[in-house]
Amino acid sequence: MKGGLVRAMASAAGRGAANPADDRLFQGRDDPFPGHWRQPPAPWPAGLTTDDAARQRLRDALAGLPPSWRAVVRGRDVAGRDAAEVAAGLGLTAGQERQIRNLARAALRASLSRLAR
Amino acid sequence: MSAATAREPSPPALGRRLVPLRAGVILQGFLLWVPVEKLFQVQIGFNAASIGLAAAAYAAVVPLLEVPSGILADRWSRSKILMVASAALAASSLLGGLSTNVATYIAAAMILGVYFALNSGTVDSIVYDTVLEETGSSALYEHWIGRVRIAEGAAFAVSALAGGLVAGWTSPRLTYFLAVPFALASVLAFARVDEPQLHRAREPVALRRHVATAFTAMTRVPQVRQVMLLAALAALLAQAVIEFGPLWLVSLHAPATVFGPYWAALVATGGLGGYLTSKLGLGRRGPVVLLAVALAATPVLLATSTSVLAVALAQTALLLVVAIVGIHAGLLLHDAVPSAIRTGVSSGVGTLSWLLFLPFSLFLGWLLRTHGVRPAGWVLVAVTVTVAVLLAASVRRPPAPPAPAGAGEPGAADVGAAVPADVACRELVALVTDYLDGALPAGWRAGLDRHLAGCDGCTTYLQQVVATIDALAQLDRGQRPPQPVAGTTAGPDA
């Protein structure tokens, strides 16, 4: 009954491929325009980001982010701190701080988009 | 597969967060009964045919539970799934140790099947999402999953040696009882895992559509079918060597103490295989053909030799080659299917190989029982020749077009690479923060500007990101939030 152990060890190769900013958003290799939008983002109605509902939505979305992402966004985008200071405080490289901020902003934008629908 | 570049440093929080997970995996690895299982089975009345039956019994449980456990892991909690898996492991070891006949031991094997099904892929997905949460990209995933696997392999090897010694001094039965506290301790370790939340933030996938897409890719595309079969047969071979290989040693009357080092050598092939795969350059015909020949030739020794050492070495070599083939097939599959259905396809491979293993283990067990190890050795030769042919055929297909650096990986557009003639929307989304920060090399900046000039979707996206940033800057002005957001633990806070 131990054969499955090796199986479990070997299966690592095919795994870990799931990723969030994935092919649900963008066309795959077999589509007409690989890497381009499947469905381009729809424009937001005017004033979407300025009312109280949007503010509440942003707070909720921020609270739902992973702690490190939240810390980066709060430090950089909410409090307007310096990139180097925020990165150093969290033990991140400059590149990691930007990548986290990029993913976190994308997630927040997506949650505002759901408000527009 | 990308060129060797200096690895970026890991944030301290990442290593810290993975400590309980790694501890749990190491504790799970202390399965002291593993090297002497076949000895014990023979002692309580198993023959080769009923060993095959026990293998088929757990092989039947795993594919039934694999898909529901994957869904449960995403909807409920991955660390709790691991805790249940460890509890099943403890129960299986305990029941196995209490067994005095074939029936109860097969029940223990089926509980172990529950452990395999719940455990498979769960650790990987926790590591992947934790890396993504702590670094913003998956670049360090390979590094950290490698460290977890090395620790796991070391635990297997140490427990194999210890189990062999314990069984030699006392009895094989004791090794089962000694494994129980380790499995229970791993439950406690997994309870302390700080689980990533990313998969909850993702938009729910329409499961049915997802499965349908994966199934179409698996069944309609000949190339994918061929690579899937290669991967599944490699897994089947590995499992057959592990499950039935010790019977060769039993039939040659090898002493109990030999089984520890023998098993340690077998499990070491997993890690070594991963290392060698990266060095061999299997994109070229020469190394692949050599590998195919080694694969087909090695089991001939199992059909002809009567030396314990030769048989043990042949099995180790076979398992090493099979590990390399399996990892290579995993990479081929990775290239052959889009990332959105990759997980579905790789679990399809898993299910396929379990389903193939089920009748194969019954057959091989029956053959070993009635005709001994030599004909069984020739059956292994037949399977390895099939795999060798599939492997050789895999090199014929034209090399996959060089994917854009880290295509599909979040935020992984490689700004060190040459700017593509046509920047895709995916890259703009990956680089929009670098773009706004002015952190891009001039060539990339110009490429994105050209893209934006012609792409309404990306122009909208960029505007919305900027509007989001503006809204965030206004968040704590005007109206103060009643409380800092609950759960904010680390870092600067407003």
mmCIF file of C-alpha atoms in Angstrom, chain B residues 171-410:
data_model
loop_
_atom_site.group_PDB
_atom_site.id
_atom_site.type_symbol
_atom_site.label_atom_id
_atom_site.label_comp_id
_atom_site.label_asym_id
_atom_site.label_seq_id
_atom_site.Cartn_x
_atom_site.Cartn_y
_atom_site.Cartn_z
ATOM 1 C CA SER B 171 9.156 -7.278 14.844
ATOM 2 C CA PRO B 172 7.728 -5.641 11.699
ATOM 3 C CA ARG B 173 4.430 -5.172 13.578
ATOM 4 C CA LEU B 174 5.966 -2.626 15.959
ATOM 5 C CA THR B 175 6.861 -0.309 13.053
ATOM 6 C CA TYR B 176 3.153 0.227 12.371
ATOM 7 C CA PHE B 177 2.426 1.308 15.958
ATOM 8 C CA LEU B 178 5.467 3.605 16.023
ATOM 9 C CA ALA B 179 4.190 5.439 12.941
ATOM 10 C CA VAL B 180 0.913 6.412 14.647
ATOM 11 C CA PRO B 181 2.237 9.171 16.972
ATOM 12 C CA PHE B 182 4.098 10.801 14.056
ATOM 13 C CA ALA B 183 0.922 10.944 11.987
ATOM 14 C CA LEU B 184 -1.005 12.388 14.946
ATOM 15 C CA ALA B 185 1.726 14.986 15.494
ATOM 16 C CA SER B 186 1.375 16.018 11.847
ATOM 17 C CA VAL B 187 -2.315 16.731 12.509
ATOM 18 C CA LEU B 188 -1.182 19.249 15.142
ATOM 19 C CA ALA B 189 1.386 20.770 12.773
ATOM 20 C CA PHE B 190 -1.192 21.241 10.002
ATOM 21 C CA ALA B 191 -3.544 22.854 12.521
ATOM 22 C CA ARG B 192 -0.983 25.665 12.795
ATOM 23 C CA VAL B 193 -0.763 26.324 9.036
ATOM 24 C CA ASP B 194 -1.618 29.906 8.162
ATOM 25 C CA GLU B 195 -3.698 29.046 5.155
ATOM 26 C CA PRO B 196 -3.611 31.231 2.045
ATOM 27 C CA GLN B 197 -6.902 32.944 1.250
ATOM 28 C CA LEU B 198 -6.278 33.606 -2.417
ATOM 29 C CA HIS B 199 -8.424 30.830 -3.812
ATOM 30 C CA ARG B 200 -11.405 32.279 -1.947
ATOM 31 C CA ALA B 201 -10.895 35.670 -3.547
ATOM 32 C CA ARG B 202 -10.899 34.120 -7.011
ATOM 33 C CA GLU B 203 -14.039 34.211 -9.016
ATOM 34 C CA PRO B 204 -15.811 30.869 -8.784
ATOM 35 C CA VAL B 205 -15.113 28.671 -11.774
ATOM 36 C CA ALA B 206 -18.026 27.139 -13.564
ATOM 37 C CA LEU B 207 -17.002 23.631 -12.653
ATOM 38 C CA ARG B 208 -18.926 21.844 -15.346
ATOM 39 C CA ARG B 209 -17.507 23.952 -18.154
ATOM 40 C CA HIS B 210 -14.050 23.544 -16.683
ATOM 41 C CA VAL B 211 -14.315 19.757 -16.600
ATOM 42 C CA ALA B 212 -15.740 19.732 -20.117
ATOM 43 C CA THR B 213 -12.841 21.780 -21.497
ATOM 44 C CA ALA B 214 -10.292 19.571 -19.785
ATOM 45 C CA PHE B 215 -12.006 16.437 -21.016
ATOM 46 C CA THR B 216 -12.077 17.697 -24.596
ATOM 47 C CA ALA B 217 -8.376 18.496 -24.489
ATOM 48 C CA MET B 218 -7.626 15.090 -23.020
ATOM 49 C CA THR B 219 -9.611 13.051 -25.500
ATOM 50 C CA ARG B 220 -9.624 14.977 -28.769
ATOM 51 C CA VAL B 221 -6.063 16.210 -29.146
ATOM 52 C CA PRO B 222 -3.823 13.277 -30.186
ATOM 53 C CA GLN B 223 -0.676 14.945 -28.889
ATOM 54 C CA VAL B 224 -2.205 15.462 -25.462
ATOM 55 C CA ARG B 225 -3.541 11.900 -25.435
ATOM 56 C CA GLN B 226 -0.108 10.515 -26.177
ATOM 57 C CA VAL B 227 1.663 12.546 -23.497
ATOM 58 C CA MET B 228 -1.068 11.721 -20.973
ATOM 59 C CA LEU B 229 -0.594 8.035 -21.615
ATOM 60 C CA LEU B 230 3.165 8.450 -21.230
ATOM 61 C CA ALA B 231 2.724 10.234 -17.890
ATOM 62 C CA ALA B 232 0.134 7.738 -16.646
ATOM 63 C CA LEU B 233 2.241 4.705 -17.592
ATOM 64 C CA ALA B 234 5.314 6.237 -15.952
ATOM 65 C CA ALA B 235 3.299 6.647 -12.745
ATOM 66 C CA LEU B 236 2.009 3.091 -13.065
ATOM 67 C CA LEU B 237 5.544 1.733 -13.483
ATOM 68 C CA ALA B 238 6.828 3.652 -10.469
ATOM 69 C CA GLN B 239 3.991 2.345 -8.385
ATOM 70 C CA ALA B 240 4.459 -1.225 -9.599
ATOM 71 C CA VAL B 241 8.169 -1.181 -8.740
ATOM 72 C CA ILE B 242 7.436 0.159 -5.267
ATOM 73 C CA GLU B 243 4.505 -2.130 -4.619
ATOM 74 C CA PHE B 244 5.855 -5.386 -6.023
ATOM 75 C CA GLY B 245 9.614 -4.809 -6.176
ATOM 76 C CA PRO B 246 10.200 -6.044 -2.601
ATOM 77 C CA LEU B 247 8.688 -9.411 -3.581
ATOM 78 C CA TRP B 248 11.797 -10.027 -5.691
ATOM 79 C CA LEU B 249 13.881 -9.580 -2.540
ATOM 80 C CA VAL B 250 11.509 -11.753 -0.520
ATOM 81 C CA SER B 251 11.752 -14.492 -3.139
ATOM 82 C CA LEU B 252 15.550 -14.279 -2.949
ATOM 83 C CA HIS B 253 15.350 -14.584 0.877
ATOM 84 C CA ALA B 254 16.987 -11.220 1.556
ATOM 85 C CA PRO B 255 17.401 -10.511 5.319
ATOM 86 C CA ALA B 256 15.119 -7.924 6.994
ATOM 87 C CA THR B 257 17.933 -5.405 7.507
ATOM 88 C CA VAL B 258 18.479 -5.159 3.739
ATOM 89 C CA PHE B 259 15.025 -3.691 3.245
ATOM 90 C CA GLY B 260 15.809 -0.376 4.985
ATOM 91 C CA PRO B 261 18.745 0.687 2.768
ATOM 92 C CA TYR B 262 16.948 -0.755 -0.277
ATOM 93 C CA TRP B 263 13.873 1.369 0.364
ATOM 94 C CA ALA B 264 15.997 4.416 1.191
ATOM 95 C CA ALA B 265 17.721 4.053 -2.181
ATOM 96 C CA LEU B 266 14.352 3.762 -3.932
ATOM 97 C CA VAL B 267 12.912 6.921 -2.393
ATOM 98 C CA ALA B 268 16.101 8.867 -3.030
ATOM 99 C CA THR B 269 15.501 8.422 -6.768
ATOM 100 C CA GLY B 270 12.597 10.882 -6.645
ATOM 101 C CA GLY B 271 14.774 13.845 -5.698
ATOM 102 C CA LEU B 272 17.681 12.738 -7.879
ATOM 103 C CA GLY B 273 15.305 12.313 -10.829
ATOM 104 C CA GLY B 274 14.148 15.907 -10.493
ATOM 105 C CA TYR B 275 17.741 17.126 -10.479
ATOM 106 C CA LEU B 276 18.796 15.000 -13.452
ATOM 107 C CA THR B 277 15.765 15.986 -15.544
ATOM 108 C CA SER B 278 16.888 19.585 -15.442
ATOM 109 C CA LYS B 279 20.424 18.609 -16.508
ATOM 110 C CA LEU B 280 19.743 16.109 -19.281
ATOM 111 C CA GLY B 281 18.361 18.415 -21.946
ATOM 112 C CA LEU B 282 15.457 16.199 -22.922
ATOM 113 C CA GLY B 283 14.336 18.555 -25.665
ATOM 114 C CA ARG B 284 16.933 16.866 -27.906
ATOM 115 C CA ARG B 285 16.669 13.500 -29.595
ATOM 116 C CA GLY B 286 19.944 11.948 -28.365
ATOM 117 C CA PRO B 287 19.315 12.032 -24.601
ATOM 118 C CA VAL B 288 15.703 10.938 -25.073
ATOM 119 C CA VAL B 289 16.699 7.885 -27.103
ATOM 120 C CA LEU B 290 19.363 6.969 -24.527
ATOM 121 C CA LEU B 291 16.779 7.296 -21.791
ATOM 122 C CA ALA B 292 14.316 5.131 -23.737
ATOM 123 C CA VAL B 293 16.949 2.420 -24.206
ATOM 124 C CA ALA B 294 17.881 2.485 -20.499
ATOM 125 C CA LEU B 295 14.196 2.261 -19.633
ATOM 126 C CA ALA B 296 13.561 -0.783 -21.807
ATOM 127 C CA ALA B 297 16.769 -2.581 -20.849
ATOM 128 C CA THR B 298 16.851 -2.224 -17.053
ATOM 129 C CA PRO B 299 13.945 -4.546 -16.136
ATOM 130 C CA VAL B 300 15.563 -7.357 -18.147
ATOM 131 C CA LEU B 301 17.761 -7.836 -15.064
ATOM 132 C CA LEU B 302 14.614 -8.387 -12.987
ATOM 133 C CA ALA B 303 13.638 -11.222 -15.285
ATOM 134 C CA THR B 304 17.040 -12.869 -15.358
ATOM 135 C CA SER B 305 19.158 -12.145 -12.259
ATOM 136 C CA THR B 306 19.182 -14.083 -8.973
ATOM 137 C CA SER B 307 21.479 -11.700 -7.090
ATOM 138 C CA VAL B 308 19.852 -9.567 -4.356
ATOM 139 C CA LEU B 309 22.240 -6.721 -5.096
ATOM 140 C CA ALA B 310 21.669 -6.808 -8.856
ATOM 141 C CA VAL B 311 17.895 -6.898 -8.406
ATOM 142 C CA ALA B 312 17.933 -4.040 -5.892
ATOM 143 C CA LEU B 313 20.182 -1.952 -8.155
ATOM 144 C CA ALA B 314 18.056 -2.693 -11.217
ATOM 145 C CA GLN B 315 14.909 -1.591 -9.380
ATOM 146 C CA THR B 316 16.600 1.569 -8.153
ATOM 147 C CA ALA B 317 17.857 2.369 -11.644
ATOM 148 C CA LEU B 318 14.449 1.638 -13.161
ATOM 149 C CA LEU B 319 12.714 3.871 -10.660
ATOM 150 C CA LEU B 320 15.231 6.653 -11.327
ATOM 151 C CA VAL B 321 14.664 6.462 -15.084
ATOM 152 C CA VAL B 322 10.895 6.298 -14.567
ATOM 153 C CA ALA B 323 11.048 9.357 -12.300
ATOM 154 C CA ILE B 324 12.907 11.278 -15.017
ATOM 155 C CA VAL B 325 10.394 10.143 -17.649
ATOM 156 C CA GLY B 326 7.486 11.076 -15.371
ATOM 157 C CA ILE B 327 8.797 14.576 -14.692
ATOM 158 C CA HIS B 328 9.627 15.042 -18.381
ATOM 159 C CA ALA B 329 6.102 13.946 -19.321
ATOM 160 C CA GLY B 330 4.698 16.383 -16.760
ATOM 161 C CA LEU B 331 6.610 19.216 -18.429
ATOM 162 C CA LEU B 332 5.494 18.133 -21.918
ATOM 163 C CA LEU B 333 1.918 18.094 -20.690
ATOM 164 C CA HIS B 334 2.416 21.474 -19.095
ATOM 165 C CA ASP B 335 3.410 22.840 -22.513
ATOM 166 C CA ALA B 336 0.667 21.030 -24.402
ATOM 167 C CA VAL B 337 -2.379 22.381 -22.574
ATOM 168 C CA PRO B 338 -3.417 25.910 -21.590
ATOM 169 C CA SER B 339 -2.940 26.803 -17.954
ATOM 170 C CA ALA B 340 -6.655 27.119 -17.225
ATOM 171 C CA ILE B 341 -7.192 23.396 -17.632
ATOM 172 C CA ARG B 342 -3.768 22.182 -16.570
ATOM 173 C CA THR B 343 -4.864 21.169 -13.098
ATOM 174 C CA GLY B 344 -7.831 19.323 -14.548
ATOM 175 C CA VAL B 345 -5.647 17.510 -17.058
ATOM 176 C CA SER B 346 -3.018 16.567 -14.497
ATOM 177 C CA SER B 347 -5.636 15.125 -12.182
ATOM 178 C CA GLY B 348 -7.000 13.319 -15.252
ATOM 179 C CA VAL B 349 -3.557 11.755 -15.649
ATOM 180 C CA GLY B 350 -3.641 10.738 -11.991
ATOM 181 C CA THR B 351 -7.045 9.123 -12.340
ATOM 182 C CA LEU B 352 -6.040 7.376 -15.554
ATOM 183 C CA SER B 353 -2.956 5.859 -13.973
ATOM 184 C CA TRP B 354 -4.888 4.677 -10.899
ATOM 185 C CA LEU B 355 -7.449 3.066 -13.171
ATOM 186 C CA LEU B 356 -4.709 1.361 -15.205
ATOM 187 C CA PHE B 357 -2.926 0.298 -12.044
ATOM 188 C CA LEU B 358 -5.995 -1.441 -10.637
ATOM 189 C CA PRO B 359 -6.204 -4.318 -13.143
ATOM 190 C CA PHE B 360 -2.424 -4.287 -13.599
ATOM 191 C CA SER B 361 -1.804 -4.946 -9.899
ATOM 192 C CA LEU B 362 -4.326 -7.787 -9.864
ATOM 193 C CA PHE B 363 -2.658 -9.291 -12.915
ATOM 194 C CA LEU B 364 0.922 -8.845 -11.704
ATOM 195 C CA GLY B 365 -0.001 -10.228 -8.265
ATOM 196 C CA TRP B 366 -1.615 -13.262 -9.852
ATOM 197 C CA LEU B 367 1.392 -13.779 -12.135
ATOM 198 C CA LEU B 368 3.858 -13.494 -9.251
ATOM 199 C CA ARG B 369 1.835 -15.972 -7.234
ATOM 200 C CA THR B 370 1.454 -18.573 -9.933
ATOM 201 C CA HIS B 371 4.592 -18.172 -12.035
ATOM 202 C CA GLY B 372 7.122 -16.364 -9.826
ATOM 203 C CA VAL B 373 9.250 -13.272 -10.376
ATOM 204 C CA ARG B 374 10.727 -14.058 -13.797
ATOM 205 C CA PRO B 375 7.596 -13.870 -15.955
ATOM 206 C CA ALA B 376 6.571 -10.830 -13.911
ATOM 207 C CA GLY B 377 9.922 -9.311 -14.846
ATOM 208 C CA TRP B 378 9.172 -9.844 -18.534
ATOM 209 C CA VAL B 379 5.784 -8.151 -18.084
ATOM 210 C CA LEU B 380 7.610 -5.130 -16.677
ATOM 211 C CA VAL B 381 9.900 -5.257 -19.726
ATOM 212 C CA ALA B 382 6.823 -5.165 -21.972
ATOM 213 C CA VAL B 383 5.453 -2.085 -20.170
ATOM 214 C CA THR B 384 8.803 -0.275 -20.211
ATOM 215 C CA VAL B 385 9.195 -0.962 -23.942
ATOM 216 C CA THR B 386 5.760 0.619 -24.499
ATOM 217 C CA VAL B 387 6.756 3.641 -22.425
ATOM 218 C CA ALA B 388 10.095 3.834 -24.265
ATOM 219 C CA VAL B 389 8.294 3.948 -27.621
ATOM 220 C CA LEU B 390 5.941 6.676 -26.398
ATOM 221 C CA LEU B 391 8.926 8.571 -25.032
ATOM 222 C CA ALA B 392 10.823 8.325 -28.310
ATOM 223 C CA ALA B 393 7.718 9.455 -30.186
ATOM 224 C CA SER B 394 7.369 12.483 -27.928
ATOM 225 C CA VAL B 395 10.564 13.964 -29.306
ATOM 226 C CA ARG B 396 9.252 13.902 -32.867
ATOM 227 C CA ARG B 397 6.760 16.627 -32.311
ATOM 228 C CA PRO B 398 8.072 20.078 -33.131
ATOM 229 C CA PRO B 399 9.296 21.951 -30.104
ATOM 230 C CA ALA B 400 6.595 24.091 -28.560
ATOM 231 C CA PRO B 401 6.780 27.691 -29.740
ATOM 232 C CA PRO B 402 8.799 29.608 -27.203
ATOM 233 C CA ALA B 403 6.086 30.886 -24.910
ATOM 234 C CA PRO B 404 6.338 34.520 -23.934
ATOM 235 C CA ALA B 405 8.401 34.598 -20.760
ATOM 236 C CA GLY B 406 6.328 33.064 -18.008
ATOM 237 C CA ALA B 407 3.208 33.224 -20.147
ATOM 238 C CA GLY B 408 0.200 32.870 -17.956
ATOM 239 C CA GLU B 409 2.072 33.368 -14.736
ATOM 240 C CA PRO B 410 0.786 36.316 -12.820
#
